[in-house]
Short mmCIF file of C-alpha atoms in Angstrom, two decimals:
data_model
loop_
_atom_site.label_atom_id
_atom_site.label_comp_id
_atom_site.label_asym_id
_atom_site.label_seq_id
_atom_site.Cartn_x
_atom_site.Cartn_y
_atom_site.Cartn_z
CA MET A 1 -57.73 28.56 52.52
CA LYS A 2 -55.15 30.41 54.61
CA ILE A 3 -53.40 27.10 55.36
CA GLY A 4 -53.10 26.33 51.63
CA LEU A 5 -51.71 29.79 50.90
CA LYS A 6 -49.04 29.35 53.59
CA ILE A 7 -48.03 25.98 52.13
CA LEU A 8 -47.69 27.51 48.67
CA MET A 9 -45.54 30.37 49.98
CA CYS A 10 -43.21 27.93 51.77
CA PHE A 11 -42.87 25.81 48.65
CA MET A 12 -41.92 28.88 46.55
CA LEU A 13 -39.42 29.93 49.13
CA LEU A 14 -37.85 26.47 49.14
CA ILE A 15 -37.41 26.62 45.34
CA SER A 16 -35.86 30.06 45.46
CA CYS A 17 -33.35 28.90 48.08
CA SER A 18 -32.20 26.01 45.79
CA GLU A 19 -30.85 28.38 43.07
CA GLU A 20 -27.81 30.62 43.08
CA GLN A 21 -28.76 34.14 43.96
CA ILE A 22 -28.26 36.81 41.31
CA ASP A 23 -27.11 40.21 42.41
CA ASP A 24 -29.11 42.96 40.72
CA ASN A 25 -26.59 45.64 41.71
CA GLY A 26 -24.17 45.06 38.75
CA THR A 27 -23.41 43.14 35.55
CA GLY A 28 -20.48 41.59 33.77
CA THR A 29 -19.63 40.00 30.41
CA ILE A 30 -19.04 36.45 29.23
CA LYS A 31 -16.81 35.90 26.18
CA GLY A 32 -15.77 32.58 24.73
CA ARG A 33 -15.50 30.14 21.91
CA VAL A 34 -17.02 26.80 20.96
CA VAL A 35 -14.61 24.42 19.21
CA ASP A 36 -14.49 20.86 17.88
CA ALA A 37 -12.57 18.81 20.49
CA ARG A 38 -10.82 16.84 17.73
CA THR A 39 -9.55 19.65 15.54
CA TYR A 40 -9.97 22.76 17.75
CA GLU A 41 -11.71 24.46 14.82
CA GLY A 42 -14.57 26.81 15.67
CA ILE A 43 -18.15 25.51 15.57
CA GLU A 44 -20.61 27.91 13.99
CA ASN A 45 -24.16 28.48 15.28
CA ALA A 46 -23.69 26.64 18.57
CA ARG A 47 -26.32 27.66 21.19
CA VAL A 48 -24.84 29.07 24.43
CA SER A 49 -27.10 29.59 27.43
CA SER A 50 -26.83 29.86 31.21
CA SER A 51 -28.42 28.49 34.34
CA PRO A 52 -29.83 30.52 36.10
CA THR A 53 -31.12 31.93 32.86
CA SER A 54 -29.72 35.23 31.75
CA SER A 55 -29.74 35.25 27.94
CA THR A 56 -29.01 32.92 25.01
CA VAL A 57 -26.64 33.60 22.12
CA PHE A 58 -25.24 31.71 19.13
CA SER A 59 -21.60 31.39 18.10
CA ASP A 60 -20.36 33.11 14.93
CA LYS A 61 -18.70 31.40 11.91
CA ASP A 62 -15.46 31.01 13.87
CA GLY A 63 -17.15 29.74 17.00
CA TYR A 64 -16.88 32.93 19.07
CA PHE A 65 -19.70 34.37 21.22
CA VAL A 66 -20.32 37.28 23.64
CA ILE A 67 -23.02 37.60 26.35
CA GLU A 68 -23.22 41.10 27.75
CA LYS A 69 -24.95 42.60 30.81
CA VAL A 70 -25.07 39.35 32.73
CA PRO A 71 -26.13 39.99 36.35
CA MET A 72 -23.43 39.25 38.91
CA GLY A 73 -23.47 35.73 40.33
CA LYS A 74 -22.44 32.13 39.83
CA TYR A 75 -23.62 30.38 36.65
CA SER A 76 -23.38 27.15 34.74
CA PHE A 77 -23.11 27.85 31.01
CA GLN A 78 -24.04 25.31 28.35
CA ALA A 79 -22.98 25.02 24.71
CA GLN A 80 -24.82 22.68 22.37
CA LYS A 81 -25.01 21.88 18.67
CA ASP A 82 -26.69 19.11 16.74
CA GLY A 83 -24.27 16.27 16.15
CA PHE A 84 -22.22 17.12 19.26
CA THR A 85 -22.52 16.26 22.94
CA ALA A 86 -23.56 19.29 25.02
CA ARG A 87 -20.90 20.71 27.35
CA PHE A 88 -21.28 22.61 30.64
CA GLU A 89 -18.72 25.06 32.08
CA PRO A 90 -19.01 26.98 35.38
CA ALA A 91 -18.39 30.75 35.55
CA THR A 92 -18.61 33.56 38.10
CA VAL A 93 -19.77 36.90 36.77
CA GLU A 94 -18.35 39.94 38.55
CA LYS A 95 -19.25 43.57 38.19
CA ASP A 96 -17.77 45.24 35.13
CA LEU A 97 -15.46 42.30 34.45
CA THR A 98 -15.26 39.81 31.57
CA ALA A 99 -15.09 36.06 32.11
CA GLN A 100 -13.60 33.78 29.42
CA LEU A 101 -15.02 30.32 28.52
CA ILE A 102 -13.94 27.63 26.06
CA PHE A 103 -16.30 24.80 25.12
CA GLU A 104 -14.65 21.75 23.55
CA LEU A 105 -17.51 19.75 22.07
CA GLU A 106 -17.15 16.06 21.41
CA VAL A 107 -18.90 14.62 18.36
CA SER A 108 -21.93 12.63 19.32
CA THR A 109 -21.53 9.00 18.30
CA ALA A 110 -25.16 8.09 18.67
CA ASN A 111 -25.97 8.58 14.98
CA ASN A 112 -22.50 9.07 13.50
CA LYS A 113 -21.50 6.56 10.85
CA PRO A 114 -17.95 5.28 10.27
CA PRO A 115 -16.05 6.23 7.08
CA GLU A 116 -16.73 4.36 3.90
CA ILE A 117 -14.29 1.55 3.12
CA PRO A 118 -11.22 3.13 1.45
CA VAL A 119 -10.66 2.16 -2.19
CA LEU A 120 -7.05 1.57 -3.29
CA THR A 121 -6.50 3.21 -6.69
CA ALA A 122 -2.77 2.86 -7.51
CA PRO A 123 -0.83 0.77 -8.13
CA VAL A 124 -3.54 -1.62 -9.34
CA ASP A 125 -3.67 -4.93 -7.54
CA ASN A 126 -0.93 -7.37 -8.65
CA ALA A 127 0.87 -4.68 -10.62
CA VAL A 128 4.41 -5.75 -11.69
CA ALA A 129 7.66 -4.03 -12.62
CA GLN A 130 7.02 -1.15 -10.23
CA PRO A 131 9.88 1.27 -9.50
CA LEU A 132 11.71 1.29 -6.15
CA SER A 133 9.83 4.49 -5.28
CA VAL A 134 6.05 4.09 -5.58
CA ASN A 135 3.12 6.47 -5.15
CA LEU A 136 0.28 4.78 -3.26
CA THR A 137 -3.11 6.46 -3.78
CA TRP A 138 -6.64 5.76 -2.52
CA THR A 139 -10.07 7.35 -2.08
CA ALA A 140 -12.23 7.57 1.06
CA THR A 141 -15.41 9.44 2.08
CA ASP A 142 -17.40 10.07 5.23
CA GLN A 143 -21.18 10.67 5.24
CA GLU A 144 -21.02 13.31 8.01
CA LYS A 145 -18.03 15.02 6.35
CA ASP A 146 -15.97 14.24 9.44
CA PRO A 147 -12.27 14.97 8.89
CA LEU A 148 -10.39 11.73 8.20
CA THR A 149 -6.89 10.56 8.95
CA TYR A 150 -5.30 7.53 7.32
CA THR A 151 -2.88 4.76 8.30
CA VAL A 152 -1.06 2.83 5.57
CA THR A 153 0.49 -0.57 6.32
CA VAL A 154 3.10 -2.00 3.92
CA LYS A 155 4.49 -5.55 4.23
CA ASN A 156 7.55 -6.96 2.43
CA GLY A 157 6.46 -10.36 1.15
CA THR A 158 9.98 -11.81 1.36
CA THR A 159 11.26 -10.57 4.70
CA ASP A 160 7.81 -10.14 6.35
CA GLU A 161 8.97 -6.70 7.54
CA ILE A 162 5.98 -4.41 8.19
CA LYS A 163 6.12 -0.62 8.03
CA THR A 164 3.29 1.61 9.24
CA TYR A 165 2.66 5.19 8.13
CA ALA A 166 0.15 6.84 10.52
CA ASP A 167 -1.77 10.14 10.85
CA LEU A 168 -1.80 10.88 7.13
CA LYS A 169 -4.06 13.72 6.00
CA ASP A 170 -3.82 13.23 2.23
CA MET A 171 -4.94 10.24 0.23
CA LYS A 172 -1.47 9.72 -1.17
CA LEU A 173 1.80 8.30 0.15
CA THR A 174 5.18 7.97 -1.57
CA ILE A 175 7.29 5.08 -0.30
CA SER A 176 10.89 4.70 -1.41
CA GLY A 177 13.86 2.45 -0.72
CA LEU A 178 11.98 -0.65 -1.90
CA SER A 179 13.86 -3.82 -2.89
CA TYR A 180 14.12 -5.29 -6.37
CA SER A 181 12.07 -8.36 -7.32
CA THR A 182 9.95 -8.11 -4.21
CA LYS A 183 6.23 -8.44 -3.72
CA TYR A 184 4.70 -5.89 -1.35
CA TYR A 185 1.27 -5.94 0.29
CA TRP A 186 -0.49 -2.76 1.41
CA GLN A 187 -3.68 -1.69 3.15
CA VAL A 188 -5.27 1.64 4.19
CA SER A 189 -7.43 2.32 7.23
CA ALA A 190 -9.58 5.49 7.53
CA ASN A 191 -10.36 7.02 10.91
CA ASP A 192 -12.89 9.77 11.66
CA GLY A 193 -11.84 10.07 15.29
CA ILE A 194 -15.25 8.83 16.43
CA ASN A 195 -15.84 5.32 15.21
CA LYS A 196 -13.61 2.30 14.79
CA ALA A 197 -11.25 2.69 11.82
CA THR A 198 -12.44 1.27 8.49
CA ASN A 199 -9.95 -0.95 6.62
CA SER A 200 -9.54 -1.37 2.89
CA VAL A 201 -8.92 -4.68 1.16
CA THR A 202 -5.24 -5.68 0.86
CA SER A 203 -3.59 -5.03 -2.47
CA SER A 204 -0.17 -6.04 -3.79
CA PHE A 205 2.48 -4.99 -6.28
CA THR A 206 5.89 -6.31 -7.36
CA THR A 207 8.94 -4.21 -7.99
CA LEU A 208 11.40 -4.32 -10.90
CA ALA A 209 13.43 -7.45 -11.49
CA PHE A 210 16.85 -7.47 -9.88
CA PRO A 211 19.43 -6.48 -12.53
CA ASN A 212 22.25 -8.93 -13.30
CA PRO A 213 22.28 -11.06 -10.10
CA ARG A 214 25.64 -12.81 -10.49
CA TYR A 215 26.19 -13.90 -6.89
CA LEU A 216 24.37 -15.98 -4.31
CA TYR A 217 25.37 -16.29 -0.68
CA VAL A 218 24.07 -16.71 2.87
CA LYS A 219 23.91 -14.35 5.87
CA LYS A 220 22.89 -15.03 9.45
CA VAL A 221 19.62 -13.29 10.43
CA LYS A 222 17.76 -14.15 13.66
CA ASN A 223 20.08 -17.15 14.09
CA ASN A 224 18.93 -18.57 10.75
CA ASN A 225 20.79 -18.79 7.45
CA VAL A 226 19.12 -16.48 4.95
CA ILE A 227 19.77 -16.48 1.19
CA TYR A 228 20.76 -13.31 -0.69
CA THR A 229 21.59 -12.47 -4.27
CA ALA A 230 23.77 -9.57 -5.39
CA ASP A 231 25.13 -7.91 -8.51
CA GLU A 232 28.71 -6.89 -9.21
CA ALA A 233 28.06 -3.39 -7.84
CA GLY A 234 27.22 -4.86 -4.42
CA ASN A 235 23.45 -4.30 -4.57
CA GLU A 236 21.82 -7.18 -2.75
CA LEU A 237 18.36 -8.70 -2.43
CA GLN A 238 17.09 -11.02 0.32
CA LEU A 239 15.47 -14.08 -1.22
CA SER A 240 14.42 -16.25 1.72
CA SER A 241 12.60 -15.51 4.96
CA ALA A 242 14.57 -15.01 8.17
CA GLU A 243 12.02 -17.20 9.91
CA VAL A 244 13.33 -20.37 8.20
CA ASN A 245 16.86 -21.77 8.00
CA SER A 246 17.74 -21.79 4.27
CA TYR A 247 21.25 -22.18 2.88
CA ARG A 248 23.61 -23.54 0.19
CA PRO A 249 22.01 -21.72 -2.78
CA ARG A 250 23.03 -23.06 -6.21
CA LYS A 251 21.77 -21.42 -9.40
CA ASN A 252 21.14 -23.19 -12.72
CA LEU A 253 21.22 -20.85 -15.73
CA SER A 254 19.58 -23.30 -18.13
CA ILE A 255 16.25 -23.27 -16.33
CA ASN A 256 16.86 -20.04 -14.37
CA LYS A 257 16.16 -21.64 -11.00
CA ILE A 258 17.88 -21.52 -7.61
CA ALA A 259 18.15 -24.68 -5.54
CA TYR A 260 18.82 -24.52 -1.81
CA ILE A 261 18.59 -26.55 1.41
CA SER A 262 16.00 -25.65 4.00
CA SER A 263 14.68 -27.04 7.26
CA ASP A 264 11.48 -29.06 6.92
CA GLY A 265 10.47 -30.14 10.38
CA SER A 266 13.30 -32.21 11.82
CA LEU A 267 14.72 -32.96 8.34
CA ASN A 268 16.57 -30.97 5.69
CA GLN A 269 15.18 -30.98 2.13
CA ILE A 270 16.19 -29.48 -1.21
CA PHE A 271 13.90 -26.75 -2.55
CA THR A 272 13.92 -24.63 -5.71
CA MET A 273 12.74 -21.09 -6.35
CA ASN A 274 12.79 -18.41 -9.01
CA PRO A 275 15.69 -15.93 -9.00
CA ASP A 276 13.41 -13.44 -7.22
CA GLY A 277 12.48 -15.88 -4.45
CA THR A 278 9.02 -16.77 -5.75
CA GLU A 279 7.50 -20.13 -6.69
CA VAL A 280 9.15 -22.15 -3.95
CA LYS A 281 8.92 -25.91 -4.54
CA LYS A 282 10.17 -28.83 -2.43
CA ILE A 283 12.14 -31.32 -4.55
CA THR A 284 13.26 -34.03 -2.13
CA ASN A 285 10.81 -35.77 0.15
CA PHE A 286 11.15 -39.45 1.04
CA ILE A 287 14.94 -39.38 1.20
CA PRO A 288 16.20 -36.02 2.52
CA ILE A 289 19.67 -34.57 2.09
CA ALA A 290 21.77 -35.58 5.11
CA GLY A 291 25.31 -35.94 6.36
CA PHE A 292 27.63 -35.60 9.31
CA ASN A 293 27.08 -31.81 9.67
CA MET A 294 24.59 -29.96 7.47
CA GLU A 295 26.73 -26.79 7.52
CA HIS A 296 29.25 -28.77 5.46
CA VAL A 297 26.93 -30.77 3.17
CA ASN A 298 26.48 -29.81 -0.51
CA TYR A 299 24.71 -31.02 -3.68
CA CYS A 300 24.82 -30.16 -7.40
CA TRP A 301 22.69 -29.45 -10.50
CA SER A 302 23.11 -31.14 -13.84
CA THR A 303 24.15 -28.62 -16.50
CA ASN A 304 20.74 -28.71 -18.21
CA GLY A 305 18.90 -28.25 -14.92
CA ARG A 306 16.82 -31.38 -15.32
CA GLN A 307 18.35 -33.23 -12.35
CA ILE A 308 20.05 -32.74 -8.99
CA ILE A 309 22.47 -35.09 -7.20
CA TYR A 310 22.69 -35.03 -3.43
CA PRO A 311 24.02 -37.16 -0.51
CA ASN A 312 22.23 -39.01 2.19
CA PHE A 313 25.01 -40.22 4.51
CA ASP A 314 26.91 -42.93 2.57
CA LYS A 315 24.68 -42.85 -0.53
CA LEU A 316 24.46 -40.50 -3.50
CA TYR A 317 21.04 -39.93 -5.08
CA ARG A 318 19.80 -38.35 -8.30
CA ILE A 319 16.40 -36.74 -8.55
CA ASP A 320 14.57 -34.90 -11.32
CA SER A 321 14.09 -31.18 -10.72
CA ASP A 322 10.33 -31.70 -10.57
CA GLY A 323 10.73 -34.12 -7.64
CA GLY A 324 10.33 -37.35 -9.58
CA GLY A 325 12.73 -40.01 -10.88
CA LEU A 326 14.59 -40.63 -7.62
CA ILE A 327 17.39 -43.22 -7.98
CA GLN A 328 20.51 -44.21 -6.01
CA LEU A 329 23.66 -43.51 -8.01
CA PHE A 330 26.41 -44.57 -5.68
CA LYS A 331 27.25 -45.95 -2.23
CA THR A 332 30.65 -45.52 -0.62
CA PRO A 333 32.43 -48.90 -0.34
CA ASN A 334 33.81 -48.15 3.15
CA GLY A 335 30.72 -46.64 4.75
CA LYS A 336 32.08 -43.11 4.78
CA PHE A 337 29.59 -40.26 4.51
CA ILE A 338 29.35 -38.21 1.31
CA SER A 339 29.48 -34.55 2.28
CA GLU A 340 30.00 -32.80 -1.05
CA CYS A 341 29.58 -33.47 -4.75
CA ASP A 342 30.23 -31.61 -8.00
CA TRP A 343 28.93 -32.79 -11.35
CA SER A 344 31.03 -32.07 -14.45
CA GLN A 345 29.44 -29.88 -17.11
CA ASP A 346 29.55 -32.66 -19.69
CA GLY A 347 27.76 -34.97 -17.24
CA SER A 348 30.42 -37.68 -17.51
CA GLN A 349 31.83 -37.62 -13.98
CA ILE A 350 31.10 -36.63 -10.40
CA VAL A 351 33.66 -35.50 -7.83
CA LEU A 352 32.90 -36.56 -4.25
CA LYS A 353 34.25 -35.57 -0.88
CA VAL A 354 33.69 -38.28 1.72
CA ASN A 355 34.60 -38.43 5.41
CA ASP A 356 33.95 -40.36 8.63
CA ILE A 357 31.15 -39.56 11.10
CA SER A 358 33.27 -36.77 12.62
CA GLY A 359 34.11 -35.13 9.29
CA TYR A 360 37.70 -36.43 9.15
CA ASN A 361 39.61 -39.19 7.30
CA VAL A 362 38.74 -37.26 4.15
CA GLU A 363 38.89 -38.65 0.63
CA ILE A 364 38.21 -36.71 -2.55
CA TYR A 365 37.79 -38.73 -5.76
CA ALA A 366 35.96 -38.75 -9.08
CA ILE A 367 33.54 -41.43 -10.29
CA ASN A 368 31.86 -42.03 -13.63
CA MET A 369 28.11 -42.45 -13.97
CA SER A 370 28.48 -46.19 -13.38
CA GLY A 371 30.09 -45.58 -9.99
CA ASP A 372 33.62 -46.53 -11.01
CA VAL A 373 36.43 -44.52 -9.43
CA LEU A 374 38.32 -42.57 -12.11
CA TYR A 375 41.03 -40.93 -10.04
CA GLN A 376 41.89 -39.99 -6.46
CA VAL A 377 42.36 -36.32 -5.56
CA LEU A 378 43.01 -36.55 -1.84
CA SER A 379 43.30 -39.34 0.73
CA GLY A 380 45.25 -40.49 3.76
CA GLY A 381 45.73 -37.10 5.45
CA THR A 382 44.49 -35.69 8.74
CA GLY A 383 42.40 -32.58 9.31
CA ALA A 384 39.36 -31.17 7.51
CA ALA A 385 38.85 -30.48 3.82
CA SER A 386 35.92 -28.81 2.09
CA GLY A 387 34.73 -27.03 -1.02
CA ILE A 388 35.22 -29.02 -4.20
CA SER A 389 34.86 -27.60 -7.70
CA ILE A 390 35.61 -29.22 -11.04
CA SER A 391 36.75 -27.12 -14.02
CA VAL A 392 34.67 -26.97 -17.20
CA ASP A 393 37.20 -29.16 -19.08
CA ASN A 394 37.41 -31.71 -16.24
CA LYS A 395 41.16 -31.11 -16.00
CA LYS A 396 41.39 -29.41 -12.60
CA ILE A 397 39.77 -29.77 -9.17
CA ALA A 398 39.77 -26.92 -6.62
CA TYR A 399 39.41 -27.73 -2.90
CA THR A 400 40.50 -26.48 0.52
CA ARG A 401 42.43 -28.37 3.15
CA ASP A 402 43.57 -27.64 6.69
CA VAL A 403 47.32 -28.15 6.42
CA SER A 404 47.69 -28.07 10.21
CA GLY A 405 46.06 -31.53 10.36
CA PHE A 406 44.20 -30.44 13.50
CA GLU A 407 41.12 -32.43 14.53
CA ASN A 408 38.66 -31.95 17.37
CA SER A 409 35.00 -32.50 18.23
CA THR A 410 33.90 -29.03 17.05
CA TYR A 411 35.39 -29.48 13.55
CA ARG A 412 37.61 -26.44 14.04
CA ARG A 413 40.18 -25.67 11.35
CA LEU A 414 43.45 -23.80 12.05
CA ASP A 415 45.07 -23.25 8.66
CA SER A 416 42.81 -24.10 5.75
CA ARG A 417 44.27 -23.25 2.34
CA ILE A 418 43.21 -23.46 -1.33
CA PHE A 419 44.65 -26.18 -3.56
CA ILE A 420 44.34 -26.91 -7.29
CA TYR A 421 44.59 -30.56 -8.35
CA THR A 422 45.66 -31.29 -11.95
CA VAL A 423 44.20 -34.53 -13.27
CA ALA A 424 46.83 -35.11 -16.00
CA THR A 425 49.77 -35.03 -13.60
CA ASN A 426 47.98 -36.33 -10.50
CA THR A 427 49.44 -33.46 -8.47
CA ALA A 428 47.98 -30.79 -6.20
CA ALA A 429 49.54 -27.37 -5.68
CA GLU A 430 48.64 -24.70 -3.15
CA LEU A 431 47.16 -21.51 -4.59
CA ASP A 432 49.20 -18.93 -2.75
CA THR A 433 46.71 -16.11 -2.13
CA LYS A 434 48.74 -14.42 0.63
CA LYS A 435 46.36 -15.64 3.34
CA GLU A 436 47.02 -14.14 6.75
CA ASN A 437 48.15 -16.38 9.56
CA GLY A 438 45.31 -17.34 11.88
CA PHE A 439 42.75 -17.33 9.09
CA ASN A 440 41.06 -20.03 6.98
CA ASP A 441 40.10 -20.12 3.32
CA LEU A 442 37.01 -22.34 2.85
CA ASP A 443 34.30 -23.38 0.34
CA VAL A 444 36.29 -22.65 -2.80
CA LYS A 445 34.63 -22.54 -6.26
CA PHE A 446 35.91 -21.67 -9.74
CA SER A 447 34.61 -18.38 -11.14
CA PRO A 448 32.47 -18.60 -14.31
CA ASN A 449 35.47 -17.91 -16.56
CA GLU A 450 37.80 -19.88 -14.24
CA ALA A 451 40.26 -17.01 -14.10
CA LYS A 452 39.51 -16.64 -10.39
CA VAL A 453 38.31 -18.61 -7.41
CA ILE A 454 35.66 -17.49 -4.96
CA PHE A 455 35.83 -18.62 -1.37
CA VAL A 456 35.09 -17.79 2.28
CA ASN A 457 37.77 -16.27 4.48
CA THR A 458 37.41 -16.17 8.26
CA SER A 459 39.44 -16.24 11.47
CA ASN A 460 40.28 -19.68 12.74
CA ASP A 461 38.71 -18.84 16.12
CA GLY A 462 35.41 -20.22 14.83
CA LEU A 463 33.55 -17.15 16.11
CA SER A 464 34.51 -14.22 13.89
CA ALA A 465 32.60 -12.96 10.85
CA GLN A 466 32.93 -14.73 7.53
CA ASN A 467 33.72 -12.80 4.35
CA ILE A 468 33.41 -13.82 0.72
CA GLN A 469 36.57 -13.10 -1.29
CA THR A 470 38.02 -13.75 -4.71
CA ALA A 471 41.59 -14.35 -5.90
CA SER A 472 43.14 -14.61 -9.33
CA ILE A 473 44.53 -18.03 -10.31
CA SER A 474 47.29 -16.69 -12.53
CA ASP A 475 48.18 -13.62 -10.46
CA ASN A 476 47.43 -14.90 -6.98
CA THR A 477 48.99 -12.08 -5.01
CA THR A 478 45.77 -10.11 -4.67
CA ARG A 479 42.53 -11.07 -2.95
CA THR A 480 39.35 -8.96 -3.03
CA THR A 481 36.52 -8.96 -0.49
CA LEU A 482 33.14 -9.02 -2.22
CA PHE A 483 30.69 -9.41 0.69
CA GLN A 484 31.14 -9.16 4.43
CA ASN A 485 29.39 -11.33 7.02
CA ALA A 486 28.51 -13.79 4.29
CA SER A 487 29.25 -17.42 3.39
CA MET A 488 28.37 -20.32 1.06
CA PRO A 489 28.99 -18.38 -2.18
CA ASP A 490 27.83 -19.28 -5.68
CA TRP A 491 28.95 -17.28 -8.75
CA ARG A 492 27.23 -17.70 -12.13
#
C-alpha cells in the first residue's frame, strides 16, 4: 500500500513539472482582438482561453476582449470560433502589466462552399449596337456570406486583345474606349478567398457600327499586314487579326463587302468579309492568287460585286463572289506575269500590268472581255511601275513609274512618280505633286469623284514608314497626309 502511494505521488510530481509554473504573488492583464485574416474585421463571440488555464472570455461585437487578474507566468492563449481555424499565441504575464494579443483567424475550408456561379445580367448575351462605353453587371451569392471579390475578363473578338479587371468589390464595371463594329466577349469570376474562384459563362456583345468608313488600308502589326478602315475624321477600326497576314483590301459598295488577300498555309487566297470584319469567307481555292511578289499583286471587283478577277502568274481568272464559276479570262502571249488588274465600271475592259519574273520589263495595256488588246499604256522602259487605276469613263489611266529606271534584286525604287495616261491622245503626263527628292509615290488610285488621287508616299531607302496621301488632279501643288504608317489604300 505504501509502495502504491509513493508511485502515485511521483506521478503527480512528474505531471506538475511538465507545466509552466504560475506565480501566485501577482497578476497582470491580457488585452487583444480577434480578427478575420482576410478582411481584418473583428470577429464577434470568439472564445479566448489560456493554457495553463486561468479564465475564458468571449470577444465583443468588434472582436475585442480583456482577461484581468491573470496570475504571472508564461501562457499559450487560444482563440476559436465555429467556421474558423483555431489560433494559438504565446504571452508572458507580468505583475501589474498588460500584454497585447492579436488573433488572425483563417476561415476553415473543411465545410466552406465556393460562391455560386455568377450570372451575367447586362448587356444580354449577343446584344448589338452597344455604345463605346458599356456598363457590365452581374449577380453572385455565397452560402456562408463570405465577402466576395470579382475579376472581369474582356476580349476583343477582332484583335484578340484581352483586358482583365481584378479585385472588384461591386457587381458592376464600366468599360470605355471600345471600338466600333467590334464583338466583345466577357466573363466574371467570383472569389471568396477560401475556395477556387467560380467562373460565369462567357457572354458577348457588339458595339455600334462604324460611321461612314470611306477608307481601307493596311498597317504592320506583329510583322503581319493588318487591315483597317477609317472615316474622314481619322477614326479607325482594325478589321483583321494581327495573327494572320491580310492585305490589299478592296471594297464593293453594291454588295457592301470587302475583299482581301490572306495567307492560307503556304498559299495566298482571296477572302471576303463584312465592313465590320465579320462573316469571313474564302473565295479562291483550287487556283490561288499568285505572282512575282505578293506585296505587289492586286485583283479587282466587278462593279456589281458578283465577280472578282485576279492573276495567277501569267493567267487572269474570273471567279464568282460566292467561290463558284471559276474561268480563265486571259493568258499573256509572252509569258510575263500579271501583277495588277483594274476592271472598268462598265465591265467592257480590263487594264493589266505585266512584268517579268523580277518585276521589270513592265507593260501596261487594256484588253476587252475577249482578250484582245485595245491600247498600250506603257512598254519598253526600265525600272518598276505599279498602281493602275482606270477612270469611270474609261478615258484615263493612273499609274506610277520609277523614272530613274533603276533595277535590282530587292525591287527598290529611287524616284517613283504619278502619271496620268489619256486614251484619246495616247499620251502620258506626270502629275506634278511636288514630291520631295529621295521619296517615292506608289499605289495610285483615283478618288471616288476623280478630283484627286490617293497614293502611298515613302522614302526610297526601302526601310522608312509609309504614309497614305492625296493630291488634287487640277491643283496639284498640294498633297495631304491622311494616314501614317499605312499602305495599300482603297477609297470608296
